[in-house]
């Protein structure tokens, strides 16, 4: 069953502020003079967010990518998440590269929150079916640039690039990702760019005492 949601994520301003304050040289180069200014910067980005997700459980899916590649999983949820269309125009207004890097650190923290939110929804769904979820496998993550990404994204398992490039349009089509305004650009990347696509494998929950 396909599920489409608009949802809210917490601002996490104190947590994100603490992370940014570890990068004091970056903040100084970016022109921030106080913690209050950094906090206001975080909240200004938060107000631009318009998170959306579409995800669907698949069993024994056998998706033909081309004559040589097939994406096959026994049980998994395919998920597409976006933070909305307002972040890229905002980033383009930032002429100071260090301020742009600081903005990407904040944005990637919000993206992590969105991915975690969706992963928890899928986990709850799996548990109702007496299953458990395994580690996420990312098909697309926006480039980090010079930003320090959260561990979930930085150390994420990713599909091999050639396979991911072929799988991305198939997954978007299967999910009807246009329902949350997600599409592929001419360069093969997602639009809006601050979005991600990933798979969450399922497996049957092992009964206690069973080897």
XYZ file of C-alpha atoms in Angstrom:
211
model
C 0.000 0.000 0.000
C 1.417 3.364 -1.010
C 1.402 6.062 1.642
C 1.833 9.782 1.015
C 2.382 12.206 3.840
C 3.129 15.823 4.523
C 4.686 15.923 7.948
C 6.491 18.141 10.400
C 9.894 17.617 11.938
C 11.220 19.255 15.131
C 13.446 22.311 14.836
C 16.140 20.748 17.073
C 17.632 24.241 17.289
C 19.654 23.611 20.464
C 21.103 20.350 19.168
C 21.976 21.848 15.777
C 23.355 24.972 17.456
C 25.726 22.828 19.531
C 26.937 21.122 16.370
C 27.545 24.417 14.587
C 29.352 25.899 17.578
C 31.964 23.154 17.191
C 32.854 24.863 13.902
C 33.710 28.313 15.293
C 36.262 29.220 12.550
C 33.604 28.427 9.928
C 31.016 30.555 11.735
C 33.410 33.479 12.028
C 34.250 33.295 8.320
C 30.523 33.115 7.619
C 30.027 36.416 9.411
C 28.196 35.265 12.544
C 28.946 37.416 15.572
C 26.873 35.687 18.275
C 25.023 32.511 19.213
C 21.772 34.433 18.822
C 22.582 35.092 15.175
C 23.330 31.424 14.569
C 20.084 30.394 16.271
C 18.117 32.842 14.127
C 19.857 31.395 11.049
C 18.803 27.852 12.000
C 15.201 28.933 12.563
C 15.090 30.853 9.279
C 16.011 27.635 7.446
C 13.507 25.626 9.496
C 10.698 27.943 8.354
C 11.496 27.093 4.725
C 10.930 23.365 5.187
C 7.968 21.639 3.553
C 8.714 17.939 4.174
C 6.922 15.253 2.216
C 7.270 11.501 1.800
C 5.856 8.764 -0.344
C 6.674 5.165 0.541
C 5.384 1.720 -0.301
C 5.951 -1.835 0.889
C 6.975 -4.339 -1.781
C 7.288 -8.106 -1.602
C 9.149 -10.176 -4.177
C 9.572 -7.065 -6.323
C 11.496 -7.754 -9.507
C 12.138 -4.431 -11.217
C 13.757 -4.540 -14.634
C 16.229 -1.688 -14.979
C 17.697 -2.673 -18.327
C 18.912 -5.784 -20.141
C 21.738 -6.309 -17.664
C 20.506 -4.989 -14.338
C 17.615 -5.970 -12.105
C 16.757 -4.546 -8.692
C 15.395 -7.427 -6.630
C 14.514 -7.547 -2.961
C 12.455 -10.139 -1.106
C 10.707 -7.643 1.195
C 11.380 -3.928 1.394
C 9.890 -0.471 1.562
C 10.889 2.030 -1.107
C 10.860 5.603 0.217
C 11.250 9.062 -1.305
C 11.606 12.081 0.988
C 11.880 15.781 0.208
C 12.335 18.899 2.315
C 10.488 21.009 -0.238
C 11.224 23.512 -2.974
C 12.314 26.581 -1.001
C 15.775 25.527 0.148
C 17.608 25.702 -3.184
C 16.533 29.305 -3.939
C 17.633 30.198 -0.408
C 21.054 28.609 -0.891
C 21.471 30.503 -4.149
C 21.074 33.802 -2.282
C 24.123 33.026 -0.109
C 27.219 34.530 -1.682
C 29.502 33.734 1.261
C 30.650 30.129 0.721
C 31.211 29.529 4.434
C 27.679 30.690 5.213
C 26.437 28.342 2.483
C 28.387 25.492 4.103
C 26.832 26.344 7.479
C 23.396 26.300 5.837
C 24.060 22.862 4.345
C 25.084 21.522 7.761
C 21.710 22.682 9.093
C 19.796 21.337 6.084
C 21.454 17.922 6.312
C 20.495 17.727 9.984
C 16.883 18.371 9.017
C 17.153 15.774 6.257
C 18.423 13.269 8.817
C 15.399 14.040 10.999
C 13.059 13.456 8.057
C 14.707 10.156 7.122
C 14.598 8.980 10.751
C 10.913 9.888 10.977
C 10.098 7.821 7.880
C 12.281 4.904 8.997
C 10.335 4.787 12.274
C 7.015 4.724 10.393
C 8.245 1.805 8.296
C 9.592 0.020 11.372
C 6.179 0.289 13.058
C 4.528 -1.062 9.916
C 6.976 -3.986 9.784
C 6.426 -4.871 13.448
C 2.676 -5.139 12.840
C 3.492 -7.775 10.212
C 5.820 -9.640 12.617
C 8.859 -8.397 10.719
C 11.853 -6.224 11.489
C 13.654 -3.663 9.377
C 17.326 -3.741 8.409
C 19.800 -0.954 7.600
C 18.716 1.663 5.083
C 20.155 1.473 1.561
C 20.320 4.866 -0.141
C 19.697 5.311 -3.854
C 20.160 9.103 -3.862
C 21.546 11.543 -1.294
C 22.242 15.184 -2.195
C 25.967 16.044 -2.315
C 27.329 17.288 1.007
C 29.893 19.698 -0.434
C 32.075 21.009 2.372
C 29.340 20.439 4.965
C 29.792 17.933 7.780
C 26.923 15.485 7.334
C 25.280 13.587 10.211
C 26.478 10.018 10.698
C 23.261 8.483 9.318
C 23.930 10.081 5.926
C 27.724 10.152 6.020
C 28.109 6.422 6.720
C 25.011 5.280 4.866
C 24.987 2.139 2.755
C 24.539 3.196 -0.867
C 23.644 1.304 -3.977
C 26.514 1.026 -6.446
C 26.429 4.290 -8.503
C 25.620 2.703 -11.888
C 22.823 0.627 -10.352
C 21.498 3.608 -8.391
C 21.360 5.749 -11.548
C 19.209 3.121 -13.256
C 17.102 2.370 -10.179
C 16.227 5.979 -9.333
C 13.787 6.693 -12.200
C 12.173 3.256 -11.753
C 11.592 3.814 -8.037
C 10.202 7.316 -8.584
C 7.775 5.955 -11.162
C 6.683 3.059 -8.941
C 6.055 5.458 -6.049
C 4.286 8.130 -8.118
C 6.755 10.537 -6.542
C 5.244 13.474 -8.428
C 2.590 13.417 -5.689
C 5.148 15.181 -3.482
C 6.552 17.196 -6.425
C 9.616 14.974 -6.873
C 11.021 14.455 -10.357
C 14.283 13.809 -12.182
C 16.145 16.714 -13.730
C 17.955 16.542 -17.055
C 21.191 15.893 -15.160
C 19.749 12.755 -13.554
C 19.409 14.239 -10.064
C 16.314 14.797 -7.993
C 14.282 17.967 -8.057
C 13.902 19.436 -5.497
C 17.559 18.665 -4.904
C 17.310 18.516 -1.111
C 15.617 15.135 -1.236
C 16.592 11.508 -0.841
C 15.462 8.076 -2.014
C 16.205 4.916 -0.061
C 15.184 1.310 0.486
C 14.453 -0.329 3.836
C 14.772 -4.145 3.696
C 12.452 -6.246 5.868
C 12.907 -9.712 7.302
C 10.688 -11.971 9.347
C 11.238 -11.539 13.086
C 13.184 -14.430 14.521
C 11.366 -16.255 17.277
C 13.214 -16.571 20.577
C 14.990 -19.876 20.891
C 14.957 -20.507 17.149
C 18.324 -20.748 15.458
